[in-house]
């Protein structure tokens, strides 16, 4: 499989080079030259296959011969070594719980896959690879956890000061070893812009082998397709396939879902569930994408005013030749609606949503008629957002045992102003 740059000013590359580079030299995002079509028999058998078998089948064509069969099987198995249960909330809505990984958010899958691929590609190399990543909340922890102790790879995480939750901050600032956290006095978009500038900088490129672990990196983006296959593996009603509502920020996850659909996965419609950072709504109505300033919300991992992956969604619809509006809807959900939703779903069904899942749930409820069933992606554990949960249900969520030890650790972060030149100086002076 080759990957082309969406700016079309750089040469095509294989999966290895796309992973190492992150972004193409012309600033474009990499995109697969073709989307593998799965046979109808695959979908019939999927229910009987293990999730490892399904995952390997889906990922293999995208990796091609850049990783041998045995290694890829091992990487895939390690990536998904926790459950992805589809849990009924009520008659109409199921929750696909994607928070059972080590950092309790769905980003573990992409981060685990990418870290293992990059570790494999970096073996026997003289030069260290430096992963530079901006986080709006959950990416930082997932990437820190995924890359911790990976030889030949150093990770630098930029996060917006005061805009991530306590658990999120502890997860990304307490690893030590090859992981460094930079606390930026600015927004997530500032962090993302600094990272993008770093990739464009000739001096940095010369001194450091820089790559990105944001969902612009194909090794993080592509494995997110697997959630949608795992959802349908557990779906029993073959006459009535579900609408899927995806809480969206940078649009990596939903774009991976659309890719799975283009491969043949029978999902009629996707809902891009957004908080008030909803540039996609305007895009779906007018066809024009205008980035906006980020607004802070209670679903902070979705506070993105200029989503990187929108460009991939546009490309996908172009090659598929279908109108976007037939498949993709968007719904904007306010903070008040989000908190209300956590509260009412907990009262009515005893199911505790996190703020991101609540955005997806509210959007799904708004879009579906009485006969339509739907799945919402529950992308993070509610314990990552105790303040909002407390506002909604009057008490904080129970802290799962796996993260208890986190509270004993000391935050370690370097303060930095939201300026690329400051970042550059710091990177070069170490
Ligand atoms: C990152 C994140 C999202 C948004 O995912 P995108 O791929 O950026 O659209 C939603 N929910 C949670 C909990 C997240 O961490």
Coordinates of C-alpha atoms and ligand atoms in Angstrom, one line a residue:
X1 CA 0.0 0.0 0.0
X2 CA 1.3 3.5 -0.9
X3 CA 0.2 6.7 0.7
X4 CA -0.1 10.0 -1.1
X5 CA 0.0 13.5 0.4
X6 CA -3.4 15.3 0.2
X7 CA -1.4 18.4 -0.9
X8 CA 0.0 16.3 -3.8
X9 CA 3.4 18.1 -3.8
X10 CA 5.3 15.2 -2.2
X11 CA 6.2 11.7 -3.4
X12 CA 4.1 8.7 -2.4
X13 CA 5.5 6.7 0.5
X14 CA 4.9 3.3 2.1
X15 CA 3.4 2.7 5.6
X16 CA 6.9 2.8 7.2
X17 CA 7.8 6.2 5.9
X18 CA 4.3 7.6 6.5
X19 CA 4.6 6.5 10.1
X20 CA 8.1 7.9 10.6
X21 CA 7.3 11.2 8.9
X22 CA 3.8 11.8 10.4
X23 CA 3.1 14.5 7.9
X24 CA 4.3 14.8 4.3
X25 CA 7.0 17.3 3.4
X26 CA 4.4 19.5 1.7
X27 CA 2.4 19.7 5.0
X28 CA -0.2 17.4 3.5
X29 CA -1.8 14.5 5.5
X30 CA -1.1 11.0 4.1
X31 CA -4.0 9.1 2.6
X32 CA -4.0 5.5 1.4
X33 CA -3.9 5.1 -2.4
X34 CA -6.8 2.7 -2.3
X35 CA -9.3 1.5 0.3
X36 CA -9.5 -2.3 0.5
X37 CA -13.0 -3.7 -0.1
X38 CA -13.9 -6.6 2.2
X39 CA -15.8 -9.6 0.8
X40 CA -19.4 -10.1 1.9
X41 CA -18.3 -13.5 3.3
X42 CA -16.0 -11.6 5.7
X43 CA -18.9 -9.8 7.3
X44 CA -20.9 -13.1 7.5
X45 CA -18.0 -14.8 9.3
X46 CA -17.0 -11.8 11.5
X47 CA -19.2 -12.9 14.4
X48 CA -17.3 -16.2 14.7
X49 CA -13.9 -14.7 14.4
X50 CA -11.7 -13.5 17.3
X51 CA -11.2 -9.7 17.6
X52 CA -7.5 -10.4 16.9
X53 CA -8.3 -12.2 13.6
X54 CA -10.6 -9.4 12.5
X55 CA -8.1 -6.7 13.5
X56 CA -5.3 -8.4 11.6
X57 CA -7.4 -8.8 8.4
X58 CA -8.4 -5.1 8.5
X59 CA -4.9 -3.7 9.2
X60 CA -2.8 -6.0 7.0
X61 CA -3.5 -4.4 3.6
X62 CA -2.6 -1.0 5.0
X63 CA 0.7 -2.2 6.4
X64 CA 1.7 -4.2 3.3
X65 CA 5.1 -5.7 3.5
X66 CA 6.6 -3.1 5.8
X67 CA 6.1 -5.4 8.9
X68 CA 6.3 -9.2 8.7
X69 CA 3.3 -11.3 9.4
X70 CA 4.4 -12.6 12.8
X71 CA 5.4 -9.2 14.1
X72 CA 2.2 -7.5 12.8
X73 CA 0.0 -10.2 14.5
X74 CA 1.9 -9.6 17.7
X75 CA 1.5 -5.8 17.4
X76 CA -2.2 -6.1 16.7
X77 CA -2.8 -8.5 19.6
X78 CA -0.9 -6.2 22.1
X79 CA -2.8 -3.1 20.7
X80 CA -6.3 -4.6 21.6
X81 CA -5.5 -6.7 24.7
X82 CA -8.6 -5.4 26.6
X83 CA -12.3 -5.6 26.1
X84 CA -14.5 -3.4 23.8
X85 CA -18.0 -4.3 25.1
X86 CA -21.2 -3.2 23.5
X87 CA -23.5 -2.4 26.5
X88 CA -27.2 -1.8 26.1
X89 CA -28.3 1.5 27.8
X90 CA -32.0 1.1 26.8
X91 CA -34.1 -0.5 24.1
X92 CA -32.8 1.8 21.4
X93 CA -29.3 2.8 22.3
X94 CA -26.1 0.7 23.0
X95 CA -22.9 2.1 24.3
X96 CA -19.6 0.9 22.8
X97 CA -17.3 1.2 25.7
X98 CA -13.8 2.2 24.5
X99 CA -12.4 3.1 27.9
X100 CA -11.1 -0.3 29.1
X101 CA -7.5 0.4 28.0
X102 CA -4.6 1.4 30.3
X103 CA -5.4 5.2 30.2
X104 CA -9.2 4.8 30.2
X105 CA -9.9 6.5 26.9
X106 CA -10.2 5.2 23.3
X107 CA -6.9 6.8 22.2
X108 CA -5.1 3.9 23.7
X109 CA -5.7 1.8 20.6
X110 CA -4.1 4.3 18.2
X111 CA -1.3 5.1 20.6
X112 CA -0.4 1.4 21.3
X113 CA -0.4 0.5 17.6
X114 CA 1.7 3.5 16.6
X115 CA 4.2 3.1 19.4
X116 CA 4.8 -0.5 18.5
X117 CA 5.1 0.2 14.8
X118 CA 7.5 3.1 15.4
X119 CA 9.5 1.0 17.9
X120 CA 9.8 -1.7 15.2
X121 CA 10.8 0.8 12.5
X122 CA 13.3 2.5 14.8
X123 CA 15.2 -0.7 15.7
X124 CA 18.8 -0.7 14.4
X125 CA 18.7 3.0 13.7
X126 CA 21.5 5.4 15.0
X127 CA 19.3 8.4 15.2
X128 CA 16.6 8.7 17.9
X129 CA 13.1 9.4 16.7
X130 CA 11.4 12.3 18.5
X131 CA 7.6 12.2 18.8
X132 CA 6.1 15.6 19.2
X133 CA 2.4 15.6 20.1
X134 CA -0.2 18.1 21.1
X135 CA -3.0 17.0 23.3
X136 CA -6.5 18.3 24.2
X137 CA -6.7 15.8 27.0
X138 CA -6.5 12.1 26.3
X139 CA -3.9 11.8 23.6
X140 CA -1.1 12.8 26.0
X141 CA -1.7 10.0 28.5
X142 CA -2.3 7.4 25.8
X143 CA 0.8 8.3 23.9
X144 CA 2.9 8.5 27.1
X145 CA 1.7 5.1 28.2
X146 CA 2.1 3.6 24.7
X147 CA 5.6 4.8 24.2
X148 CA 7.0 4.5 27.7
X149 CA 10.2 2.6 27.6
X150 CA 10.2 2.2 23.8
X151 CA 13.9 2.1 22.8
X152 CA 15.1 4.8 20.3
X153 CA 12.0 6.9 20.7
X154 CA 11.7 10.1 22.8
X155 CA 8.3 11.7 23.4
X156 CA 7.5 15.4 24.0
X157 CA 3.9 16.2 24.9
X158 CA 2.4 19.7 24.6
X159 CA -0.8 20.3 26.6
X160 CA -2.9 23.5 27.3
X161 CA -2.4 24.6 30.9
X162 CA -5.5 24.4 33.1
X163 CA -7.6 22.9 30.3
X164 CA -7.2 19.2 31.0
X165 CA -8.6 17.2 33.9
X166 CA -6.5 16.1 36.9
X167 CA -6.4 12.4 35.8
X168 CA -5.5 13.4 32.3
X169 CA -2.7 15.7 33.6
X170 CA -1.3 13.1 35.9
X171 CA -1.4 10.5 33.2
X172 CA 0.7 12.6 30.9
X173 CA 3.1 14.3 33.4
X174 CA 4.2 11.4 35.6
X175 CA 5.8 8.9 33.3
X176 CA 9.4 10.1 33.3
X177 CA 12.0 8.1 31.4
X178 CA 11.6 8.9 27.7
X179 CA 8.5 11.0 28.2
X180 CA 8.6 14.8 28.7
X181 CA 5.5 17.1 29.3
X182 CA 5.4 20.8 28.3
X183 CA 2.7 22.8 29.9
X184 CA 1.7 25.5 27.4
X185 CA 0.1 28.8 28.6
X186 CA -2.5 28.7 25.8
X187 CA -5.2 26.6 24.0
X188 CA -5.1 23.2 22.3
X189 CA -5.0 24.9 19.0
X190 CA -1.9 26.8 20.1
X191 CA -0.3 23.5 21.0
X192 CA -1.3 22.0 17.7
X193 CA 0.0 25.0 15.7
X194 CA 3.4 24.8 17.6
X195 CA 3.7 21.2 16.7
X196 CA 2.8 21.8 13.0
X197 CA 5.4 24.7 12.9
X198 CA 8.0 22.3 14.3
X199 CA 7.5 19.9 11.5
X200 CA 7.9 22.6 8.9
X201 CA 11.1 23.9 10.4
X202 CA 14.3 23.1 8.5
X203 CA 16.7 23.4 11.5
X204 CA 14.6 21.1 13.7
X205 CA 14.3 18.6 10.8
X206 CA 18.0 18.6 10.5
X207 CA 18.8 18.0 14.2
X208 CA 15.9 15.8 15.2
X209 CA 14.0 13.0 13.4
X210 CA 10.6 14.4 14.3
X211 CA 7.3 12.7 13.9
X212 CA 3.8 13.3 15.1
X213 CA 1.6 11.0 17.3
X214 CA -1.6 13.0 16.6
X215 CA -4.3 11.4 14.5
X216 CA -2.6 13.0 11.5
X217 CA -0.2 10.0 11.7
X218 CA -1.6 7.1 9.7
X219 CA -0.4 4.6 12.3
X220 CA -2.6 6.3 14.9
X221 CA -5.5 7.0 12.7
X222 CA -6.0 3.7 10.8
X223 CA -6.4 1.3 13.7
X224 CA -9.4 3.3 15.0
X225 CA -11.4 1.6 12.3
X226 CA -11.3 -1.5 14.5
X227 CA -13.9 -0.1 17.0
X228 CA -16.5 -0.1 14.3
X229 CA -15.8 -3.7 13.3
X230 CA -15.8 -4.8 17.0
X231 CA -19.2 -3.0 17.4
X232 CA -20.7 -5.0 14.5
X233 CA -19.1 -8.2 15.6
X234 CA -21.4 -7.9 18.7
X235 CA -24.4 -6.7 16.8
X236 CA -27.0 -9.4 16.4
X237 CA -29.9 -7.8 14.4
X238 CA -28.7 -8.4 10.8
X239 CA -31.9 -6.8 9.4
X240 CA -31.5 -3.5 11.1
X241 CA -28.0 -2.0 11.3
X242 CA -27.3 0.8 13.8
X243 CA -26.6 4.5 13.3
X244 CA -23.3 5.3 15.0
X245 CA -22.8 8.5 17.0
X246 CA -19.1 9.6 17.4
X247 CA -18.1 12.3 19.8
X248 CA -15.8 14.3 17.6
X249 CA -13.0 16.9 18.0
X250 CA -10.1 16.4 15.5
X251 CA -12.3 14.0 13.5
X252 CA -9.8 11.2 13.4
X253 CA -12.1 8.6 15.0
X254 CA -15.2 9.4 12.8
X255 CA -13.0 9.5 9.7
X256 CA -11.7 6.0 10.5
X257 CA -15.4 4.9 10.8
X258 CA -16.2 6.3 7.4
X259 CA -13.2 4.5 6.0
X260 CA -14.5 1.2 7.5
X261 CA -17.9 2.0 5.9
X262 CA -16.2 2.5 2.6
X263 CA -14.5 -0.9 3.0
X264 CA -18.0 -2.4 3.2
X265 CA -19.1 -2.2 6.9
X266 CA -22.9 -1.9 6.8
X267 CA -23.4 1.3 8.8
X268 CA -26.1 3.5 7.3
X269 CA -25.3 6.8 8.9
X270 CA -22.7 8.4 11.1
X271 CA -23.4 11.3 13.4
X272 CA -20.5 13.7 14.1
X273 CA -21.5 14.7 17.7
X274 CA -19.8 18.0 18.5
X275 CA -19.7 20.4 21.4
X276 CA -19.9 24.1 20.5
X277 CA -16.6 23.7 18.6
X278 CA -18.6 22.6 15.6
X279 CA -17.0 23.9 12.4
X280 CA -18.3 20.8 10.7
X281 CA -21.9 21.9 10.9
X282 CA -21.1 24.9 8.8
X283 CA -19.1 22.8 6.5
X284 CA -21.9 20.3 6.0
X285 CA -24.4 23.1 5.2
X286 CA -22.1 25.3 3.0
X287 CA -19.3 23.0 1.8
X288 CA -16.9 25.6 3.1
X289 CA -14.6 24.9 6.0
X290 CA -13.8 27.9 8.2
X291 CA -11.6 27.3 11.3
X292 CA -12.7 29.0 14.4
X293 CA -11.2 29.9 17.8
X294 CA -11.4 27.1 20.3
X295 CA -14.0 27.5 23.0
X296 CA -13.5 25.6 26.3
X297 CA -16.2 23.1 27.2
X298 CA -16.8 20.2 29.6
X299 CA -16.0 17.7 26.9
X300 CA -12.5 19.1 26.6
X301 CA -10.9 16.4 24.4
X302 CA -13.2 17.8 21.7
X303 CA -12.3 21.4 22.0
X304 CA -10.8 21.8 18.5
X305 CA -11.6 24.8 16.3
X306 CA -9.6 23.6 13.3
X307 CA -10.0 19.8 13.0
X308 CA -7.0 18.2 11.2
X309 CA -8.9 15.2 9.7
X310 CA -11.7 17.1 8.0
X311 CA -9.5 17.2 4.9
X312 CA -9.4 13.4 4.9
X313 CA -13.2 13.2 5.2
X314 CA -13.5 15.4 2.2
X315 CA -11.0 13.2 0.2
X316 CA -12.9 10.1 1.2
X317 CA -16.2 11.4 0.0
X318 CA -14.5 12.5 -3.2
X319 CA -13.2 9.1 -4.0
X320 CA -16.4 7.3 -2.9
X321 CA -18.4 9.6 -5.1
X322 CA -21.3 9.9 -2.7
X323 CA -22.8 13.1 -1.3
X324 CA -21.6 13.7 2.3
X325 CA -25.0 14.5 3.6
X326 CA -26.4 11.0 2.8
X327 CA -24.0 9.5 5.3
X328 CA -22.8 12.1 7.7
X329 CA -24.9 14.3 9.9
X330 CA -23.7 16.6 12.6
X331 CA -25.2 17.7 15.8
X332 CA -24.0 20.5 18.2
X333 CA -24.5 19.9 21.9
X334 CA -24.1 22.6 24.5
X335 CA -22.5 22.1 28.0
X336 CA -25.9 22.5 29.6
X337 CA -27.3 19.7 27.4
X338 CA -24.3 17.5 28.1
X339 CA -24.7 17.8 31.9
X340 CA -28.4 17.3 31.6
X341 CA -27.9 14.2 29.5
X342 CA -25.4 12.6 32.1
X343 CA -28.0 13.3 34.8
X344 CA -31.1 12.0 33.0
X345 CA -29.4 8.8 31.6
X346 CA -28.1 8.0 35.0
X347 CA -31.5 8.6 36.6
X348 CA -33.5 6.7 34.0
X349 CA -31.1 3.8 33.2
X350 CA -28.4 3.7 35.9
X351 CA -25.7 4.2 33.2
X352 CA -23.0 6.8 33.9
X353 CA -21.8 8.6 30.8
X354 CA -18.7 10.8 30.7
X355 CA -19.1 14.2 29.1
X356 CA -17.9 13.0 25.6
X357 CA -20.1 10.0 25.6
X358 CA -23.0 12.3 26.7
X359 CA -22.5 14.5 23.7
X360 CA -22.7 11.4 21.5
X361 CA -25.7 10.1 23.4
X362 CA -27.6 13.4 23.2
X363 CA -26.8 13.7 19.5
X364 CA -28.0 10.2 18.8
X365 CA -31.3 10.7 20.6
X366 CA -31.9 13.9 18.7
X367 CA -31.3 12.2 15.3
X368 CA -33.0 8.8 15.6
X369 CA -36.7 8.0 14.9
X370 CA -38.6 5.5 17.0
X371 CA -37.6 2.5 14.8
X372 CA -33.9 3.3 14.4
X373 CA -31.4 1.7 16.7
X374 CA -28.1 3.4 17.4
X375 CA -24.7 3.0 19.0
X376 CA -22.9 5.8 20.8
X377 CA -19.2 5.6 21.3
X378 CA -18.3 6.0 25.0
X379 CA -14.7 7.3 24.5
X380 CA -13.6 7.9 28.0
X381 CA -14.2 6.7 31.6
X382 CA -16.3 9.2 33.6
X383 CA -13.6 9.2 36.3
X384 CA -11.5 11.4 34.0
X385 CA -14.0 14.1 34.5
X386 CA -15.1 14.1 38.1
X387 CA -16.1 17.8 38.3
X388 CA -18.6 17.6 35.5
X389 CA -20.0 14.2 36.7
X390 CA -20.5 15.7 40.2
X391 CA -22.4 18.6 38.7
X392 CA -24.7 16.2 36.9
X393 CA -25.4 13.5 39.5
X394 CA -24.4 15.1 42.7
X395 CA -21.4 12.8 43.4
X396 CA -18.1 11.9 41.9
X397 CA -17.6 8.7 40.0
X398 CA -15.9 5.8 41.7
X399 CA -12.2 5.6 41.0
X400 CA -11.3 2.3 39.4
X401 CA -8.5 0.4 41.1
X402 CA -6.2 0.6 38.1
X403 CA -5.7 4.3 38.4
X404 CA -5.5 4.6 42.2
X405 CA -1.7 4.6 42.2
X406 CA -1.7 7.7 39.8
X407 CA -2.8 9.9 42.7
X408 CA 0.4 9.2 44.6
X409 CA 2.6 10.5 41.8
X410 CA 4.1 14.0 41.4
X411 CA 3.3 16.0 38.3
X412 CA 6.4 16.9 36.3
X413 CA 6.0 19.5 33.5
X414 CA 8.0 22.3 32.0
X415 CA 6.2 25.6 31.6
X416 CA 6.4 27.2 28.2
X417 CA 4.6 30.1 26.4
X418 CA 2.5 29.5 23.3
X419 CA 5.2 30.4 20.9
X420 CA 6.9 28.3 18.3
X421 CA 10.2 30.1 18.6
X422 CA 10.3 29.4 22.4
X423 CA 9.6 25.7 21.6
X424 CA 12.3 25.6 19.0
X425 CA 14.9 27.1 21.3
X426 CA 14.0 24.6 24.0
X427 CA 14.2 21.7 21.6
X428 CA 17.6 22.8 20.3
X429 CA 19.1 23.6 23.7
X430 CA 18.6 20.3 25.3
Ligands
LIG1 C1 -9.9 12.7 21.5 C2 -11.2 12.4 22.0 C3 -12.4 12.6 21.3 C4 -12.3 13.2 19.9 O1 -11.8 12.3 19.0 P1 -11.3 12.8 17.5 O2 -10.7 11.6 16.9 O3 -10.3 13.9 17.8 O4 -12.5 13.4 16.8 C5 -13.6 12.3 21.9 N1 -13.6 11.8 23.1 C6 -12.5 11.6 23.9 C7 -12.7 11.1 25.3 C8 -11.3 11.9 23.4 O5 -10.2 11.7 24.1

